mmCIF file as gemmi writes it, N, C-alpha and C atoms, coordinates in Angstrom:
data_model
loop_
_atom_site.group_PDB
_atom_site.id
_atom_site.type_symbol
_atom_site.label_atom_id
_atom_site.label_alt_id
_atom_site.label_comp_id
_atom_site.label_asym_id
_atom_site.label_entity_id
_atom_site.label_seq_id
_atom_site.pdbx_PDB_ins_code
_atom_site.Cartn_x
_atom_site.Cartn_y
_atom_site.Cartn_z
_atom_site.occupancy
_atom_site.B_iso_or_equiv
_atom_site.pdbx_formal_charge
_atom_site.auth_seq_id
_atom_site.auth_asym_id
_atom_site.pdbx_PDB_model_num
ATOM 1 N N . MET Axp A 1 ? 4.98 -21.494 -11.919 1 0 ? 1 A 1
ATOM 2 C CA . MET Axp A 1 ? 3.614 -20.611 -12.518 1 0 ? 1 A 1
ATOM 3 C C . MET Axp A 1 ? 3.395 -22.203 -11.042 1 0 ? 1 A 1
ATOM 4 N N . THR Axp A 2 ? 2.169 -20.34 -10.303 1 0 ? 2 A 1
ATOM 5 C CA . THR Axp A 2 ? 1.418 -21.334 -9.51 1 0 ? 2 A 1
ATOM 6 C C . THR Axp A 2 ? -0.313 -21.239 -9.665 1 0 ? 2 A 1
ATOM 7 N N . ASP Axp A 3 ? -1.369 -22.669 -9.402 1 0 ? 3 A 1
ATOM 8 C CA . ASP Axp A 3 ? -2.019 -22.811 -9.539 1 0 ? 3 A 1
ATOM 9 C C . ASP Axp A 3 ? -3.207 -21.642 -8.723 1 0 ? 3 A 1
ATOM 10 N N . ALA Axp A 4 ? -2.607 -20.77 -8.086 1 0 ? 4 A 1
ATOM 11 C CA . ALA Axp A 4 ? -3.478 -19.906 -7.074 1 0 ? 4 A 1
ATOM 12 C C . ALA Axp A 4 ? -4.583 -18.611 -7.6 1 0 ? 4 A 1
ATOM 13 N N . PRO Axp A 5 ? -5.408 -19.056 -7.635 1 0 ? 5 A 1
ATOM 14 C CA . PRO Axp A 5 ? -6.66 -18.481 -8.141 1 0 ? 5 A 1
ATOM 15 C C . PRO Axp A 5 ? -6.247 -17.031 -8.76 1 0 ? 5 A 1
ATOM 16 N N . LEU Axp A 6 ? -5.432 -16.246 -8.027 1 0 ? 6 A 1
ATOM 17 C CA . LEU Axp A 6 ? -4.989 -14.63 -8.494 1 0 ? 6 A 1
ATOM 18 C C . LEU Axp A 6 ? -3.386 -14.328 -9.241 1 0 ? 6 A 1
ATOM 19 N N . ALA Axp A 7 ? -3.303 -15.48 -9.541 1 0 ? 7 A 1
ATOM 20 C CA . ALA Axp A 7 ? -1.697 -15.94 -10.376 1 0 ? 7 A 1
ATOM 21 C C . ALA Axp A 7 ? -1.637 -14.41 -11.072 1 0 ? 7 A 1
ATOM 22 N N . GLY Axp A 8 ? -0.994 -14.457 -11.282 1 0 ? 8 A 1
ATOM 23 C CA . GLY Axp A 8 ? -0.854 -13.244 -12.917 1 0 ? 8 A 1
ATOM 24 C C . GLY Axp A 8 ? -1.256 -11.706 -12.544 1 0 ? 8 A 1
ATOM 25 N N . ILE Axp A 9 ? -2.454 -11.795 -11.428 1 0 ? 9 A 1
ATOM 26 C CA . ILE Axp A 9 ? -2.481 -10.663 -11.288 1 0 ? 9 A 1
ATOM 27 C C . ILE Axp A 9 ? -1.629 -9.74 -10.384 1 0 ? 9 A 1
ATOM 28 N N . THR Axp A 10 ? -2.13 -7.851 -10.898 1 0 ? 10 A 1
ATOM 29 C CA . THR Axp A 10 ? -1.118 -7.206 -10.2 1 0 ? 10 A 1
ATOM 30 C C . THR Axp A 10 ? -2.364 -5.628 -9.73 1 0 ? 10 A 1
ATOM 31 N N . VAL Axp A 11 ? -2.017 -5.532 -8.017 1 0 ? 11 A 1
ATOM 32 C CA . VAL Axp A 11 ? -2.632 -5.071 -7.794 1 0 ? 11 A 1
ATOM 33 C C . VAL Axp A 11 ? -1.501 -3.572 -7.447 1 0 ? 11 A 1
ATOM 34 N N . VAL Axp A 12 ? -2.322 -2.373 -7.694 1 0 ? 12 A 1
ATOM 35 C CA . VAL Axp A 12 ? -1.142 -1.504 -7.52 1 0 ? 12 A 1
ATOM 36 C C . VAL Axp A 12 ? -2.812 -0.648 -5.807 1 0 ? 12 A 1
ATOM 37 N N . SER Axp A 13 ? -1.762 -0.709 -4.587 1 0 ? 13 A 1
ATOM 38 C CA . SER Axp A 13 ? -2.656 -0.012 -4.007 1 0 ? 13 A 1
ATOM 39 C C . SER Axp A 13 ? -2.013 1.012 -2.633 1 0 ? 13 A 1
ATOM 40 N N . LEU Axp A 14 ? -2.911 1.805 -2.89 1 0 ? 14 A 1
ATOM 41 C CA . LEU Axp A 14 ? -2.852 3.187 -2.301 1 0 ? 14 A 1
ATOM 42 C C . LEU Axp A 14 ? -3.623 2.473 -1.122 1 0 ? 14 A 1
ATOM 43 N N . GLU Axp A 15 ? -2.933 3.108 0.318 1 0 ? 15 A 1
ATOM 44 C CA . GLU Axp A 15 ? -3.629 2.488 1.293 1 0 ? 15 A 1
ATOM 45 C C . GLU Axp A 15 ? -2.782 3.242 2.19 1 0 ? 15 A 1
ATOM 46 N N . GLN Axp A 16 ? -3.821 2.912 3.853 1 0 ? 16 A 1
ATOM 47 C CA . GLN Axp A 16 ? -3.16 2.874 4.524 1 0 ? 16 A 1
ATOM 48 C C . GLN Axp A 16 ? -3.847 2.128 5.877 1 0 ? 16 A 1
ATOM 49 N N . ALA Axp A 17 ? -3.271 2.174 7.088 1 0 ? 17 A 1
ATOM 50 C CA . ALA Axp A 17 ? -4.924 2.176 8.477 1 0 ? 17 A 1
ATOM 51 C C . ALA Axp A 17 ? -5.281 0.445 8.189 1 0 ? 17 A 1
ATOM 52 N N . VAL Axp A 18 ? -6.138 -0.011 8.099 1 0 ? 18 A 1
ATOM 53 C CA . VAL Axp A 18 ? -6.768 -0.88 8.503 1 0 ? 18 A 1
ATOM 54 C C . VAL Axp A 18 ? -7.248 -2.161 7.297 1 0 ? 18 A 1
ATOM 55 N N . ALA Axp A 19 ? -8.746 -1.518 6.515 1 0 ? 19 A 1
ATOM 56 C CA . ALA Axp A 19 ? -9.501 -1.453 5.69 1 0 ? 19 A 1
ATOM 57 C C . ALA Axp A 19 ? -9.108 -2.176 4.371 1 0 ? 19 A 1
ATOM 58 N N . ALA Axp A 20 ? -8.28 -1.391 3.839 1 0 ? 20 A 1
ATOM 59 C CA . ALA Axp A 20 ? -7.975 -1.419 2.569 1 0 ? 20 A 1
ATOM 60 C C . ALA Axp A 20 ? -6.907 -2.889 2.515 1 0 ? 20 A 1
ATOM 61 N N . PRO Axp A 21 ? -5.417 -2.254 3.612 1 0 ? 21 A 1
ATOM 62 C CA . PRO Axp A 21 ? -4.591 -3.206 3.658 1 0 ? 21 A 1
ATOM 63 C C . PRO Axp A 21 ? -4.682 -4.445 3.751 1 0 ? 21 A 1
ATOM 64 N N . PHE Axp A 22 ? -5.782 -4.896 4.941 1 0 ? 22 A 1
ATOM 65 C CA . PHE Axp A 22 ? -6.617 -5.597 5.033 1 0 ? 22 A 1
ATOM 66 C C . PHE Axp A 22 ? -7.001 -6.637 4.043 1 0 ? 22 A 1
ATOM 67 N N . ALA Axp A 23 ? -7.69 -5.337 3.044 1 0 ? 23 A 1
ATOM 68 C CA . ALA Axp A 23 ? -8.208 -6.296 1.905 1 0 ? 23 A 1
ATOM 69 C C . ALA Axp A 23 ? -7.124 -7.025 0.78 1 0 ? 23 A 1
ATOM 70 N N . THR Axp A 24 ? -6.703 -5.984 0.596 1 0 ? 24 A 1
ATOM 71 C CA . THR Axp A 24 ? -5.139 -6.5 -0.303 1 0 ? 24 A 1
ATOM 72 C C . THR Axp A 24 ? -4.273 -7.545 0.267 1 0 ? 24 A 1
ATOM 73 N N . ARG Axp A 25 ? -4.163 -7.506 1.589 1 0 ? 25 A 1
ATOM 74 C CA . ARG Axp A 25 ? -3.367 -8.755 1.559 1 0 ? 25 A 1
ATOM 75 C C . ARG Axp A 25 ? -3.957 -9.994 1.698 1 0 ? 25 A 1
ATOM 76 N N . GLN Axp A 26 ? -5.262 -10.521 1.642 1 0 ? 26 A 1
ATOM 77 C CA . GLN Axp A 26 ? -6.262 -11.488 1.639 1 0 ? 26 A 1
ATOM 78 C C . GLN Axp A 26 ? -6.292 -11.72 -0.576 1 0 ? 26 A 1
ATOM 79 N N . LEU Axp A 27 ? -6.008 -10.725 -1.472 1 0 ? 27 A 1
ATOM 80 C CA . LEU Axp A 27 ? -5.438 -10.81 -2.807 1 0 ? 27 A 1
ATOM 81 C C . LEU Axp A 27 ? -4.282 -11.386 -2.891 1 0 ? 27 A 1
ATOM 82 N N . ALA Axp A 28 ? -3.266 -10.788 -1.579 1 0 ? 28 A 1
ATOM 83 C CA . ALA Axp A 28 ? -1.654 -11.363 -1.921 1 0 ? 28 A 1
ATOM 84 C C . ALA Axp A 28 ? -1.869 -12.677 -1.664 1 0 ? 28 A 1
ATOM 85 N N . ASP Axp A 29 ? -3.304 -12.857 -0.583 1 0 ? 29 A 1
ATOM 86 C CA . ASP Axp A 29 ? -3.212 -14.582 -0.186 1 0 ? 29 A 1
ATOM 87 C C . ASP Axp A 29 ? -3.736 -15.566 -0.925 1 0 ? 29 A 1
ATOM 88 N N . LEU Axp A 30 ? -3.821 -14.934 -2.43 1 0 ? 30 A 1
ATOM 89 C CA . LEU Axp A 30 ? -5.336 -15.602 -2.913 1 0 ? 30 A 1
ATOM 90 C C . LEU Axp A 30 ? -3.94 -15.368 -4.365 1 0 ? 30 A 1
ATOM 91 N N . GLY Axp A 31 ? -2.445 -15.201 -4.561 1 0 ? 31 A 1
ATOM 92 C CA . GLY Axp A 31 ? -1.574 -15.05 -5.632 1 0 ? 31 A 1
ATOM 93 C C . GLY Axp A 31 ? -1.186 -14.015 -6.1 1 0 ? 31 A 1
ATOM 94 N N . ALA Axp A 32 ? -2.03 -12.963 -6.195 1 0 ? 32 A 1
ATOM 95 C CA . ALA Axp A 32 ? -1.528 -11.449 -6.732 1 0 ? 32 A 1
ATOM 96 C C . ALA Axp A 32 ? -0.474 -11.39 -6.426 1 0 ? 32 A 1
ATOM 97 N N . ARG Axp A 33 ? -0.496 -10.627 -7.107 1 0 ? 33 A 1
ATOM 98 C CA . ARG Axp A 33 ? 1.333 -9.526 -6.914 1 0 ? 33 A 1
ATOM 99 C C . ARG Axp A 33 ? 0.517 -8.113 -6.164 1 0 ? 33 A 1
ATOM 100 N N . VAL Axp A 34 ? 0.947 -7.585 -5.092 1 0 ? 34 A 1
ATOM 101 C CA . VAL Axp A 34 ? 0.409 -6.294 -4.509 1 0 ? 34 A 1
ATOM 102 C C . VAL Axp A 34 ? 1.778 -5.411 -4.076 1 0 ? 34 A 1
ATOM 103 N N . ILE Axp A 35 ? 1.38 -4.308 -4.819 1 0 ? 35 A 1
ATOM 104 C CA . ILE Axp A 35 ? 2.301 -3.221 -5.029 1 0 ? 35 A 1
ATOM 105 C C . ILE Axp A 35 ? 1.618 -2.008 -3.604 1 0 ? 35 A 1
ATOM 106 N N . LYS Axp A 36 ? 1.946 -2.6 -2.59 1 0 ? 36 A 1
ATOM 107 C CA . LYS Axp A 36 ? 1.666 -1.055 -1.694 1 0 ? 36 A 1
ATOM 108 C C . LYS Axp A 36 ? 2.142 0.386 -2.144 1 0 ? 36 A 1
ATOM 109 N N . VAL Axp A 37 ? 1.485 1.077 -2.234 1 0 ? 37 A 1
ATOM 110 C CA . VAL Axp A 37 ? 2.395 2.688 -2.677 1 0 ? 37 A 1
ATOM 111 C C . VAL Axp A 37 ? 2.519 3.428 -1.499 1 0 ? 37 A 1
ATOM 112 N N . GLU Axp A 38 ? 3.245 4.049 -0.745 1 0 ? 38 A 1
ATOM 113 C CA . GLU Axp A 38 ? 3.761 4.511 0.568 1 0 ? 38 A 1
ATOM 114 C C . GLU Axp A 38 ? 3.667 5.692 0.349 1 0 ? 38 A 1
ATOM 115 N N . ARG Axp A 39 ? 3.43 6.836 1.47 1 0 ? 39 A 1
ATOM 116 C CA . ARG Axp A 39 ? 4.601 7.937 1.175 1 0 ? 39 A 1
ATOM 117 C C . ARG Axp A 39 ? 5.923 8.373 1.717 1 0 ? 39 A 1
ATOM 118 N N . PRO Axp A 40 ? 6.584 8.873 1.234 1 0 ? 40 A 1
ATOM 119 C CA . PRO Axp A 40 ? 7.753 9.247 1.838 1 0 ? 40 A 1
ATOM 120 C C . PRO Axp A 40 ? 8.173 9.43 3.511 1 0 ? 40 A 1
ATOM 121 N N . ASP Axp A 41 ? 7.071 10.032 3.855 1 0 ? 41 A 1
ATOM 122 C CA . ASP Axp A 41 ? 7.4 10.461 5.285 1 0 ? 41 A 1
ATOM 123 C C . ASP Axp A 41 ? 7.532 9.368 6.303 1 0 ? 41 A 1
ATOM 124 N N . GLY Axp A 42 ? 7.639 8.379 5.942 1 0 ? 42 A 1
ATOM 125 C CA . GLY Axp A 42 ? 7.109 7.255 6.672 1 0 ? 42 A 1
ATOM 126 C C . GLY Axp A 42 ? 6.472 6.369 6.719 1 0 ? 42 A 1
ATOM 127 N N . GLY Axp A 43 ? 5.7 6.754 5.578 1 0 ? 43 A 1
ATOM 128 C CA . GLY Axp A 43 ? 5.253 5.208 4.588 1 0 ? 43 A 1
ATOM 129 C C . GLY Axp A 43 ? 3.224 5.76 5.705 1 0 ? 43 A 1
ATOM 130 N N . ASP Axp A 44 ? 3.016 3.905 5.789 1 0 ? 44 A 1
ATOM 131 C CA . ASP Axp A 44 ? 1.793 3.694 5.961 1 0 ? 44 A 1
ATOM 132 C C . ASP Axp A 44 ? 1.814 4.287 7.817 1 0 ? 44 A 1
ATOM 133 N N . PHE Axp A 45 ? 0.833 4.729 8.297 1 0 ? 45 A 1
ATOM 134 C CA . PHE Axp A 45 ? 0.768 5.338 9.968 1 0 ? 45 A 1
ATOM 135 C C . PHE Axp A 45 ? 0.901 4.041 10.399 1 0 ? 45 A 1
ATOM 136 N N . ALA Axp A 46 ? 0.358 3.018 10.014 1 0 ? 46 A 1
ATOM 137 C CA . ALA Axp A 46 ? -0.126 1.249 10.895 1 0 ? 46 A 1
ATOM 138 C C . ALA Axp A 46 ? 1.835 0.971 11.019 1 0 ? 46 A 1
ATOM 139 N N . ARG Axp A 47 ? 2.298 2.02 10.627 1 0 ? 47 A 1
ATOM 140 C CA . ARG Axp A 47 ? 3.677 1.098 10.807 1 0 ? 47 A 1
ATOM 141 C C . ARG Axp A 47 ? 4.287 1.715 12.004 1 0 ? 47 A 1
ATOM 142 N N . GLY Axp A 48 ? 3.545 2.36 12.989 1 0 ? 48 A 1
ATOM 143 C CA . GLY Axp A 48 ? 4.212 2.982 14.116 1 0 ? 48 A 1
ATOM 144 C C . GLY Axp A 48 ? 3.218 2.225 15.052 1 0 ? 48 A 1
ATOM 145 N N . TYR Axp A 49 ? 2.111 1.623 15.353 1 0 ? 49 A 1
ATOM 146 C CA . TYR Axp A 49 ? 1.026 1.318 16.26 1 0 ? 49 A 1
ATOM 147 C C . TYR Axp A 49 ? 2.31 0.464 17.343 1 0 ? 49 A 1
ATOM 148 N N . ASP Axp A 50 ? 3.042 0.457 16.608 1 0 ? 50 A 1
ATOM 149 C CA . ASP Axp A 50 ? 3.832 -1.128 18.425 1 0 ? 50 A 1
ATOM 150 C C . ASP Axp A 50 ? 5.046 -1.276 17.668 1 0 ? 50 A 1
ATOM 151 N N . THR Axp A 51 ? 5.696 -1.672 18.281 1 0 ? 51 A 1
ATOM 152 C CA . THR Axp A 51 ? 6.991 -2.292 17.765 1 0 ? 51 A 1
ATOM 153 C C . THR Axp A 51 ? 6.982 -4.496 17.903 1 0 ? 51 A 1
ATOM 154 N N . ALA Axp A 52 ? 5.993 -4.761 18.527 1 0 ? 52 A 1
ATOM 155 C CA . ALA Axp A 52 ? 5.466 -5.786 18.801 1 0 ? 52 A 1
ATOM 156 C C . ALA Axp A 52 ? 6.234 -7.23 17.899 1 0 ? 52 A 1
ATOM 157 N N . ALA Axp A 53 ? 6.201 -6.947 16.913 1 0 ? 53 A 1
ATOM 158 C CA . ALA Axp A 53 ? 6.773 -8.456 16.131 1 0 ? 53 A 1
ATOM 159 C C . ALA Axp A 53 ? 8.132 -7.844 14.973 1 0 ? 53 A 1
ATOM 160 N N . GLY Axp A 54 ? 9.198 -7.886 16.34 1 0 ? 54 A 1
ATOM 161 C CA . GLY Axp A 54 ? 10.766 -8.146 16.054 1 0 ? 54 A 1
ATOM 162 C C . GLY Axp A 54 ? 10.683 -6.575 15.944 1 0 ? 54 A 1
ATOM 163 N N . GLY Axp A 55 ? 10.275 -5.884 16.4 1 0 ? 55 A 1
ATOM 164 C CA . GLY Axp A 55 ? 10.954 -4.036 16.976 1 0 ? 55 A 1
ATOM 165 C C . GLY Axp A 55 ? 9.428 -3.76 15.159 1 0 ? 55 A 1
ATOM 166 N N . LEU Axp A 56 ? 8.963 -4.275 14.451 1 0 ? 56 A 1
ATOM 167 C CA . LEU Axp A 56 ? 7.945 -4.189 13.795 1 0 ? 56 A 1
ATOM 168 C C . LEU Axp A 56 ? 6.51 -3.847 14.502 1 0 ? 56 A 1
ATOM 169 N N . ALA Axp A 57 ? 5.477 -2.78 13.81 1 0 ? 57 A 1
ATOM 170 C CA . ALA Axp A 57 ? 4.245 -2.621 14.326 1 0 ? 57 A 1
ATOM 171 C C . ALA Axp A 57 ? 3.528 -4.158 14.054 1 0 ? 57 A 1
ATOM 172 N N . SER Axp A 58 ? 3.411 -5.021 14.541 1 0 ? 58 A 1
ATOM 173 C CA . SER Axp A 58 ? 2.279 -5.893 14.358 1 0 ? 58 A 1
ATOM 174 C C . SER Axp A 58 ? 1.242 -6.16 13.703 1 0 ? 58 A 1
ATOM 175 N N . HIS Axp A 59 ? 0.305 -4.867 14.114 1 0 ? 59 A 1
ATOM 176 C CA . HIS Axp A 59 ? -0.881 -4.79 13.235 1 0 ? 59 A 1
ATOM 177 C C . HIS Axp A 59 ? -0.23 -4.772 11.746 1 0 ? 59 A 1
ATOM 178 N N . PHE Axp A 60 ? 0.716 -3.917 11.127 1 0 ? 60 A 1
ATOM 179 C CA . PHE Axp A 60 ? 0.613 -3.573 9.925 1 0 ? 60 A 1
ATOM 180 C C . PHE Axp A 60 ? 1.869 -4.914 9.161 1 0 ? 60 A 1
ATOM 181 N N . VAL Axp A 61 ? 2.721 -5.688 10.291 1 0 ? 61 A 1
ATOM 182 C CA . VAL Axp A 61 ? 3.024 -6.821 8.973 1 0 ? 61 A 1
ATOM 183 C C . VAL Axp A 61 ? 1.943 -7.838 9.066 1 0 ? 61 A 1
ATOM 184 N N . TRP Axp A 62 ? 1.676 -7.997 9.553 1 0 ? 62 A 1
ATOM 185 C CA . TRP Axp A 62 ? -0.275 -8.79 9.644 1 0 ? 62 A 1
ATOM 186 C C . TRP Axp A 62 ? -1.061 -8.586 8.563 1 0 ? 62 A 1
ATOM 187 N N . CYS Axp A 63 ? -1.286 -6.956 8.416 1 0 ? 63 A 1
ATOM 188 C CA . CYS Axp A 63 ? -1.681 -6.462 7.264 1 0 ? 63 A 1
ATOM 189 C C . CYS Axp A 63 ? -1.3 -6.377 5.998 1 0 ? 63 A 1
ATOM 190 N N . ASN Axp A 64 ? -0.02 -6.417 5.837 1 0 ? 64 A 1
ATOM 191 C CA . ASN Axp A 64 ? 0.646 -6.396 4.998 1 0 ? 64 A 1
ATOM 192 C C . ASN Axp A 64 ? 1.675 -6.848 4.478 1 0 ? 64 A 1
ATOM 193 N N . ARG Axp A 65 ? 1.085 -8.43 5.425 1 0 ? 65 A 1
ATOM 194 C CA . ARG Axp A 65 ? 2.032 -9.856 4.475 1 0 ? 65 A 1
ATOM 195 C C . ARG Axp A 65 ? 2.667 -9.847 3.478 1 0 ? 65 A 1
ATOM 196 N N . GLY Axp A 66 ? 3.221 -9.839 2.151 1 0 ? 66 A 1
ATOM 197 C CA . GLY Axp A 66 ? 3.366 -10.473 0.845 1 0 ? 66 A 1
ATOM 198 C C . GLY Axp A 66 ? 3.463 -9.462 0.017 1 0 ? 66 A 1
ATOM 199 N N . LYS Axp A 67 ? 3.608 -8.485 -0.039 1 0 ? 67 A 1
ATOM 200 C CA . LYS Axp A 67 ? 3.115 -6.929 -0.57 1 0 ? 67 A 1
ATOM 201 C C . LYS Axp A 67 ? 4.714 -6.9 -0.877 1 0 ? 67 A 1
ATOM 202 N N . GLU Axp A 68 ? 4.542 -5.893 -1.836 1 0 ? 68 A 1
ATOM 203 C CA . GLU Axp A 68 ? 6.156 -5.494 -1.967 1 0 ? 68 A 1
ATOM 204 C C . GLU Axp A 68 ? 5.608 -4.139 -1.765 1 0 ? 68 A 1
ATOM 205 N N . SER Axp A 69 ? 6.655 -3.135 -1.111 1 0 ? 69 A 1
ATOM 206 C CA . SER Axp A 69 ? 5.995 -2.055 -0.872 1 0 ? 69 A 1
ATOM 207 C C . SER Axp A 69 ? 7.148 -0.429 -1.89 1 0 ? 69 A 1
ATOM 208 N N . LEU Axp A 70 ? 6.912 0.452 -2.177 1 0 ? 70 A 1
ATOM 209 C CA . LEU Axp A 70 ? 6.87 1.793 -2.2 1 0 ? 70 A 1
ATOM 210 C C . LEU Axp A 70 ? 6.91 3.232 -2.191 1 0 ? 70 A 1
ATOM 211 N N . ALA Axp A 71 ? 7.443 3.96 -1.375 1 0 ? 71 A 1
ATOM 212 C CA . ALA Axp A 71 ? 7.154 5.733 -0.921 1 0 ? 71 A 1
ATOM 213 C C . ALA Axp A 71 ? 7.579 6.099 -1.675 1 0 ? 71 A 1
ATOM 214 N N . VAL Axp A 72 ? 6.629 7.271 -1.988 1 0 ? 72 A 1
ATOM 215 C CA . VAL Axp A 72 ? 6.868 7.785 -3.859 1 0 ? 72 A 1
ATOM 216 C C . VAL Axp A 72 ? 5.792 9.198 -3.15 1 0 ? 72 A 1
ATOM 217 N N . ASP Axp A 73 ? 6.415 10.224 -3.581 1 0 ? 73 A 1
ATOM 218 C CA . ASP Axp A 73 ? 5.698 11.866 -3.392 1 0 ? 73 A 1
ATOM 219 C C . ASP Axp A 73 ? 4.794 11.851 -4.314 1 0 ? 73 A 1
ATOM 220 N N . LEU Axp A 74 ? 3.602 11.488 -3.846 1 0 ? 74 A 1
ATOM 221 C CA . LEU Axp A 74 ? 2.26 11.663 -5.177 1 0 ? 74 A 1
ATOM 222 C C . LEU Axp A 74 ? 2.131 13.414 -5.437 1 0 ? 74 A 1
ATOM 223 N N . LYS Axp A 75 ? 3.103 14.287 -5.065 1 0 ? 75 A 1
ATOM 224 C CA . LYS Axp A 75 ? 2.842 15.721 -5.264 1 0 ? 75 A 1
ATOM 225 C C . LYS Axp A 75 ? 4.012 15.91 -6.247 1 0 ? 75 A 1
ATOM 226 N N . ASP Axp A 76 ? 5.213 15.077 -6.247 1 0 ? 76 A 1
ATOM 227 C CA . ASP Axp A 76 ? 5.736 14.996 -6.913 1 0 ? 76 A 1
ATOM 228 C C . ASP Axp A 76 ? 5.475 14.656 -8.745 1 0 ? 76 A 1
ATOM 229 N N . PRO Axp A 77 ? 5.453 15.192 -10.04 1 0 ? 77 A 1
ATOM 230 C CA . PRO Axp A 77 ? 5.196 14.755 -11.071 1 0 ? 77 A 1
ATOM 231 C C . PRO Axp A 77 ? 5.718 13.621 -11.53 1 0 ? 77 A 1
ATOM 232 N N . ARG Axp A 78 ? 7.324 13.4 -11.31 1 0 ? 78 A 1
ATOM 233 C CA . ARG Axp A 78 ? 8.096 11.952 -10.863 1 0 ? 78 A 1
ATOM 234 C C . ARG Axp A 78 ? 7.213 11.006 -10.855 1 0 ? 78 A 1
ATOM 235 N N . ALA Axp A 79 ? 7.363 11.357 -9.64 1 0 ? 79 A 1
ATOM 236 C CA . ALA Axp A 79 ? 7.027 9.702 -9.138 1 0 ? 79 A 1
ATOM 237 C C . ALA Axp A 79 ? 5.722 9.129 -9.159 1 0 ? 79 A 1
ATOM 238 N N . LEU Axp A 80 ? 4.839 10.669 -9.744 1 0 ? 80 A 1
ATOM 239 C CA . LEU Axp A 80 ? 3.363 10.281 -10.045 1 0 ? 80 A 1
ATOM 240 C C . LEU Axp A 80 ? 3.428 9.391 -11.59 1 0 ? 80 A 1
ATOM 241 N N . ALA Axp A 81 ? 4.493 9.604 -12.429 1 0 ? 81 A 1
ATOM 242 C CA . ALA Axp A 81 ? 4.194 9.047 -13.963 1 0 ? 81 A 1
ATOM 243 C C . ALA Axp A 81 ? 4.787 7.507 -13.066 1 0 ? 81 A 1
ATOM 244 N N . VAL Axp A 82 ? 5.409 7.126 -12.477 1 0 ? 82 A 1
ATOM 245 C CA . VAL Axp A 82 ? 6.338 5.842 -11.795 1 0 ? 82 A 1
ATOM 246 C C . VAL Axp A 82 ? 4.321 5.632 -11.232 1 0 ? 82 A 1
ATOM 247 N N . VAL Axp A 83 ? 3.736 5.749 -10.337 1 0 ? 83 A 1
ATOM 248 C CA . VAL Axp A 83 ? 2.672 5.195 -10.378 1 0 ? 83 A 1
ATOM 249 C C . VAL Axp A 83 ? 1.962 4.953 -11.282 1 0 ? 83 A 1
ATOM 250 N N . ARG Axp A 84 ? 2.163 5.681 -12.503 1 0 ? 84 A 1
ATOM 251 C CA . ARG Axp A 84 ? 0.683 6.164 -13.379 1 0 ? 84 A 1
ATOM 252 C C . ARG Axp A 84 ? 0.935 4.404 -14.477 1 0 ? 84 A 1
ATOM 253 N N . GLU Axp A 85 ? 2.755 4.532 -14.118 1 0 ? 85 A 1
ATOM 254 C CA . GLU Axp A 85 ? 3.353 2.617 -15.009 1 0 ? 85 A 1
ATOM 255 C C . GLU Axp A 85 ? 2.801 2.027 -14.952 1 0 ? 85 A 1
ATOM 256 N N . LEU Axp A 86 ? 3.427 2.263 -13.311 1 0 ? 86 A 1
ATOM 257 C CA . LEU Axp A 86 ? 2.948 0.84 -12.905 1 0 ? 86 A 1
ATOM 258 C C . LEU Axp A 86 ? 0.831 0.733 -12.723 1 0 ? 86 A 1
ATOM 259 N N . VAL Axp A 87 ? 0.316 1.305 -13.251 1 0 ? 87 A 1
ATOM 260 C CA . VAL Axp A 87 ? -0.584 1.19 -13.195 1 0 ? 87 A 1
ATOM 261 C C . VAL Axp A 87 ? -1.406 0.404 -14.597 1 0 ? 87 A 1
């Protein structure tokens, strides 16, 4: 068990680009388990900003470190049920 301030907290986030991913990265840095929910057709569009970080977008890597990721189509009732179960 860790003594991080948010250890034991799970955050489910439907986010992309800059502001929300940066905010939830802060939560992950403080010990929360962050599950990033992305679109199945390429995920967060920030993934395509560049390829500077070992073939990955540097901004995406920086804002999303320490997170888990799940790609689902929220228009599919089965996928929506998975997200609701997480929440």
